[in-house]
PDB file of C-alpha atoms in Angstrom:
ATOM      1  CA  MET R  28      50.242  50.196 -57.031  1.00 74.00           C
ATOM      2  CA  PRO R  29      52.011  49.608 -60.332  1.00 73.00           C
ATOM      3  CA  SER R  30      51.201  46.499 -62.097  1.00 84.00           C
ATOM      4  CA  GLU R  31      53.666  43.511 -62.325  1.00 83.00           C
ATOM      5  CA  THR R  32      54.461  44.458 -65.948  1.00 79.00           C
ATOM      6  CA  GLU R  33      54.963  48.164 -64.982  1.00 83.00           C
ATOM      7  CA  ASP R  34      57.152  47.096 -62.111  1.00 84.00           C
ATOM      8  CA  ARG R  35      59.227  44.896 -64.468  1.00 80.00           C
ATOM      9  CA  LEU R  36      59.591  47.532 -67.077  1.00 78.00           C
ATOM     10  CA  ALA R  37      60.564  50.134 -64.322  1.00 83.00           C
ATOM     11  CA  ARG R  38      63.247  47.773 -63.145  1.00 83.00           C
ATOM     12  CA  GLU R  39      64.603  47.140 -66.675  1.00 81.00           C
ATOM     13  CA  GLU R  40      64.623  50.894 -67.582  1.00 79.00           C
ATOM     14  CA  THR R  41      66.321  51.814 -64.177  1.00 85.00           C
ATOM     15  CA  PHE R  42      69.104  49.019 -64.591  1.00 77.00           C
ATOM     16  CA  HIS R  43      69.858  49.804 -68.228  1.00 84.00           C
ATOM     17  CA  ASP R  44      69.651  53.647 -67.618  1.00 79.00           C
ATOM     18  CA  GLU R  45      72.375  53.275 -64.990  1.00 89.00           C
ATOM     19  CA  TRP R  46      74.550  50.932 -67.220  1.00 84.00           C
ATOM     20  CA  ALA R  47      74.378  53.260 -70.081  1.00 87.00           C
ATOM     21  CA  SER R  48      75.211  56.336 -68.173  1.00 88.00           C
ATOM     22  CA  SER R  49      78.445  54.664 -66.619  1.00 89.00           C
ATOM     23  CA  THR R  50      79.696  53.626 -70.175  1.00 92.00           C
ATOM     24  CA  PRO R  51      81.861  55.975 -71.885  1.00 92.00           C
ATOM     25  CA  VAL R  52      80.984  56.123 -75.556  1.00 92.00           C
ATOM     26  CA  ASP R  53      84.723  55.358 -76.703  1.00 94.00           C
ATOM     27  CA  LYS R  54      84.601  52.286 -74.826  1.00 94.00           C
ATOM     28  CA  VAL R  55      81.835  50.631 -76.531  1.00 95.00           C
ATOM     29  CA  MET R  56      83.336  47.824 -78.630  1.00 94.00           C
ATOM     30  CA  VAL R  57      81.376  47.934 -81.924  1.00 96.00           C
ATOM     31  CA  ARG R  58      83.679  46.341 -84.332  1.00 95.00           C
ATOM     32  CA  PRO R  59      85.105  43.606 -81.972  1.00 93.00           C
ATOM     33  CA  ALA R  60      81.405  42.545 -81.239  1.00 93.00           C
ATOM     34  CA  PHE R  61      81.085  41.491 -84.938  1.00 89.00           C
ATOM     35  CA  GLU R  62      84.699  40.806 -86.145  1.00 92.00           C
ATOM     36  CA  SER R  63      86.434  39.129 -83.233  1.00 91.00           C
ATOM     37  CA  PHE R  64      87.267  35.641 -83.460  1.00 90.00           C
ATOM     38  CA  VAL R  65      85.191  34.912 -80.372  1.00 91.00           C
ATOM     39  CA  ALA R  66      82.163  36.562 -81.687  1.00 91.00           C
ATOM     40  CA  MET R  67      81.067  33.436 -83.550  1.00 92.00           C
ATOM     41  CA  GLU R  68      77.319  33.868 -83.167  1.00 91.00           C
ATOM     42  CA  ASN R  69      77.245  37.668 -84.470  1.00 89.00           C
ATOM     43  CA  ARG R  70      79.730  36.480 -87.528  1.00 93.00           C
ATOM     44  CA  LEU R  71      77.068  33.719 -88.263  1.00 92.00           C
ATOM     45  CA  CYS R  72      74.372  36.561 -88.131  1.00 91.00           C
ATOM     46  CA  LEU R  73      76.237  38.738 -90.343  1.00 93.00           C
ATOM     47  CA  GLU R  74      76.655  35.957 -92.895  1.00 93.00           C
ATOM     48  CA  LEU R  75      72.757  35.225 -92.709  1.00 92.00           C
ATOM     49  CA  MET R  76      72.095  38.821 -93.206  1.00 92.00           C
ATOM     50  CA  SER R  77      74.605  40.061 -95.777  1.00 92.00           C
ATOM     51  CA  PRO R  78      74.867  42.121 -97.605  1.00 95.00           C
ATOM     52  CA  LEU R  79      73.675  44.725 -95.193  1.00 96.00           C
ATOM     53  CA  ALA R  80      74.079  47.737 -97.679  1.00 97.00           C
ATOM     54  CA  GLY R  81      70.821  49.442 -98.467  1.00 97.00           C
ATOM     55  CA  LYS R  82      68.717  47.136 -95.944  1.00 98.00           C
ATOM     56  CA  ARG R  83      66.504  48.649 -93.313  1.00 98.00           C
ATOM     57  CA  VAL R  84      67.223  46.961 -90.003  1.00 98.00           C
ATOM     58  CA  LEU R  85      65.378  46.986 -86.846  1.00 97.00           C
ATOM     59  CA  ASP R  86      67.540  46.395 -83.815  1.00 97.00           C
ATOM     60  CA  LEU R  87      65.610  45.038 -80.835  1.00 95.00           C
ATOM     61  CA  GLY R  88      66.901  45.724 -77.413  1.00 93.00           C
ATOM     62  CA  THR R  89      69.830  47.671 -78.904  1.00 95.00           C
ATOM     63  CA  GLY R  90      71.711  48.321 -75.549  1.00 93.00           C
ATOM     64  CA  LEU R  91      74.859  50.377 -76.212  1.00 96.00           C
ATOM     65  CA  GLY R  92      74.403  50.027 -79.881  1.00 97.00           C
ATOM     66  CA  GLU R  93      77.174  47.813 -80.993  1.00 97.00           C
ATOM     67  CA  ALA R  94      74.864  45.941 -83.291  1.00 97.00           C
ATOM     68  CA  ALA R  95      72.777  49.075 -84.671  1.00 98.00           C
ATOM     69  CA  VAL R  96      76.155  50.993 -85.243  1.00 98.00           C
ATOM     70  CA  TYR R  97      77.896  47.945 -86.793  1.00 98.00           C
ATOM     71  CA  PHE R  98      74.801  47.682 -89.238  1.00 98.00           C
ATOM     72  CA  ALA R  99      74.963  51.222 -90.040  1.00 98.00           C
ATOM     73  CA  LEU R 100      78.580  51.034 -90.858  1.00 98.00           C
ATOM     74  CA  GLN R 101      77.846  48.317 -93.295  1.00 97.00           C
ATOM     75  CA  GLY R 102      75.412  50.750 -95.062  1.00 98.00           C
ATOM     76  CA  SER R 103      72.117  49.763 -93.402  1.00 98.00           C
ATOM     77  CA  GLN R 104      69.282  52.230 -92.412  1.00 98.00           C
ATOM     78  CA  VAL R 105      68.983  51.240 -88.700  1.00 98.00           C
ATOM     79  CA  THR R 106      66.138  51.675 -86.311  1.00 98.00           C
ATOM     80  CA  ALA R 107      67.454  51.027 -82.643  1.00 98.00           C
ATOM     81  CA  VAL R 108      64.891  50.093 -79.866  1.00 96.00           C
ATOM     82  CA  ASP R 109      65.157  49.837 -76.300  1.00 94.00           C
ATOM     83  CA  VAL R 110      63.087  50.341 -73.096  1.00 92.00           C
ATOM     84  CA  SER R 111      65.943  52.470 -71.491  1.00 94.00           C
ATOM     85  CA  PRO R 112      66.108  56.052 -72.847  1.00 95.00           C
ATOM     86  CA  ALA R 113      69.710  56.394 -71.615  1.00 95.00           C
ATOM     87  CA  MET R 114      70.538  53.219 -73.753  1.00 95.00           C
ATOM     88  CA  VAL R 115      68.938  54.855 -77.048  1.00 97.00           C
ATOM     89  CA  GLU R 116      70.703  58.061 -76.337  1.00 97.00           C
ATOM     90  CA  THR R 117      74.213  56.143 -75.694  1.00 97.00           C
ATOM     91  CA  ALA R 118      73.653  54.129 -78.969  1.00 98.00           C
ATOM     92  CA  SER R 119      72.948  57.451 -80.835  1.00 98.00           C
ATOM     93  CA  ARG R 120      75.969  59.062 -79.404  1.00 98.00           C
ATOM     94  CA  VAL R 121      78.199  55.689 -80.307  1.00 98.00           C
ATOM     95  CA  ALA R 122      76.721  55.998 -83.884  1.00 98.00           C
ATOM     96  CA  ALA R 123      77.761  59.625 -84.001  1.00 98.00           C
ATOM     97  CA  HIS R 124      81.437  58.697 -82.519  1.00 98.00           C
ATOM     98  CA  HIS R 125      81.590  56.296 -85.475  1.00 98.00           C
ATOM     99  CA  GLY R 126      80.374  58.858 -88.105  1.00 98.00           C
ATOM    100  CA  VAL R 127      77.070  57.076 -88.798  1.00 98.00           C
ATOM    101  CA  GLU R 128      73.375  57.740 -87.740  1.00 98.00           C
ATOM    102  CA  ILE R 129      70.589  55.526 -86.646  1.00 98.00           C
ATOM    103  CA  GLU R 130      66.902  56.264 -85.415  1.00 98.00           C
ATOM    104  CA  GLY R 131      66.328  55.531 -81.813  1.00 98.00           C
ATOM    105  CA  ILE R 132      62.912  54.634 -80.409  1.00 97.00           C
ATOM    106  CA  VAL R 133      62.384  54.190 -76.616  1.00 96.00           C
ATOM    107  CA  SER R 134      59.698  51.519 -76.134  1.00 93.00           C
ATOM    108  CA  PRO R 135      59.071  48.215 -74.506  1.00 91.00           C
ATOM    109  CA  LEU R 136      59.156  45.410 -77.360  1.00 89.00           C
ATOM    110  CA  GLU R 137      55.845  44.220 -76.468  1.00 88.00           C
ATOM    111  CA  GLU R 138      54.345  47.739 -77.324  1.00 88.00           C
ATOM    112  CA  LEU R 139      56.628  48.597 -80.227  1.00 90.00           C
ATOM    113  CA  GLU R 140      54.871  50.474 -82.996  1.00 91.00           C
ATOM    114  CA  VAL R 141      56.656  50.764 -86.356  1.00 94.00           C
ATOM    115  CA  PRO R 142      54.967  50.864 -89.825  1.00 94.00           C
ATOM    116  CA  ALA R 143      53.869  47.340 -90.879  1.00 94.00           C
ATOM    117  CA  GLU R 144      56.301  45.864 -93.518  1.00 96.00           C
ATOM    118  CA  SER R 145      58.896  48.327 -93.119  1.00 96.00           C
ATOM    119  CA  PHE R 146      62.132  46.478 -92.274  1.00 98.00           C
ATOM    120  CA  ASP R 147      64.105  44.020 -94.464  1.00 98.00           C
ATOM    121  CA  VAL R 148      65.783  42.543 -91.189  1.00 97.00           C
ATOM    122  CA  VAL R 149      64.826  42.253 -87.581  1.00 96.00           C
ATOM    123  CA  TYR R 150      67.658  41.644 -85.298  1.00 94.00           C
ATOM    124  CA  GLY R 151      67.633  40.999 -81.540  1.00 91.00           C
ATOM    125  CA  ALA R 152      70.412  39.448 -79.733  1.00 86.00           C
ATOM    126  CA  ASN R 153      70.132  38.502 -76.017  1.00 83.00           C
ATOM    127  CA  VAL R 154      66.731  40.203 -75.671  1.00 82.00           C
ATOM    128  CA  LEU R 155      63.828  37.792 -75.344  1.00 77.00           C
ATOM    129  CA  HIS R 156      64.588  37.110 -71.587  1.00 75.00           C
ATOM    130  CA  HIS R 157      63.781  40.880 -71.107  1.00 78.00           C
ATOM    131  CA  VAL R 158      60.347  40.607 -72.777  1.00 82.00           C
ATOM    132  CA  GLY R 159      57.176  39.804 -70.590  1.00 80.00           C
ATOM    133  CA  ASP R 160      55.046  38.852 -73.459  1.00 83.00           C
ATOM    134  CA  ILE R 161      57.112  36.910 -76.082  1.00 87.00           C
ATOM    135  CA  GLU R 162      54.121  36.154 -78.232  1.00 90.00           C
ATOM    136  CA  ALA R 163      52.959  39.787 -78.546  1.00 87.00           C
ATOM    137  CA  THR R 164      56.518  40.763 -79.321  1.00 88.00           C
ATOM    138  CA  LEU R 165      56.848  38.194 -82.061  1.00 90.00           C
ATOM    139  CA  ALA R 166      53.845  39.376 -83.571  1.00 91.00           C
ATOM    140  CA  ARG R 167      54.829  42.701 -83.728  1.00 90.00           C
ATOM    141  CA  VAL R 168      58.280  41.641 -85.247  1.00 90.00           C
ATOM    142  CA  GLN R 169      56.372  39.725 -87.813  1.00 93.00           C
ATOM    143  CA  GLN R 170      54.381  42.754 -88.498  1.00 94.00           C
ATOM    144  CA  ALA R 171      57.321  44.780 -89.258  1.00 95.00           C
ATOM    145  CA  LEU R 172      59.149  42.633 -91.382  1.00 95.00           C
ATOM    146  CA  VAL R 173      58.660  42.900 -95.320  1.00 96.00           C
ATOM    147  CA  PRO R 174      57.379  39.673 -97.110  1.00 95.00           C
ATOM    148  CA  GLY R 175      60.462  37.418 -97.132  1.00 93.00           C
ATOM    149  CA  GLY R 176      62.207  39.720 -94.531  1.00 92.00           C
ATOM    150  CA  LEU R 177      64.675  38.006 -92.215  1.00 87.00           C
ATOM    151  CA  CYS R 178      64.442  37.761 -88.324  1.00 85.00           C
TER     152      CYS R 178
END
């Protein structure tokens, strides 16, 4: 019998795989997600993270890849993480559609393994409610950041 964590992760993966498989790449609204007048939170995040050119960015819970692709369009080297293999694949296809590349990692955030001190910025929007162990996730985020990095 699967543990509670395994069951939660399986549900998350299934839900997000289905969402990704039903979303056409050309319908993913990358620029509006950060440039629309109603995208106030994302515009504030951009202001805090700017300039993005040349920065290494870790996008937690990338979903369809709107943020990862937008950051790559701004000149960042982006690693996009999601528990859903289909979401990571969709984000990579969205990136290709926009003429940029991102690195994709399929992993629960609590188990994320990236080299220590390897990211200038860690971005995660609307993701913590999907995490079972927030403290473990935040510890991994802290480890991933360069000294003085932005989260």
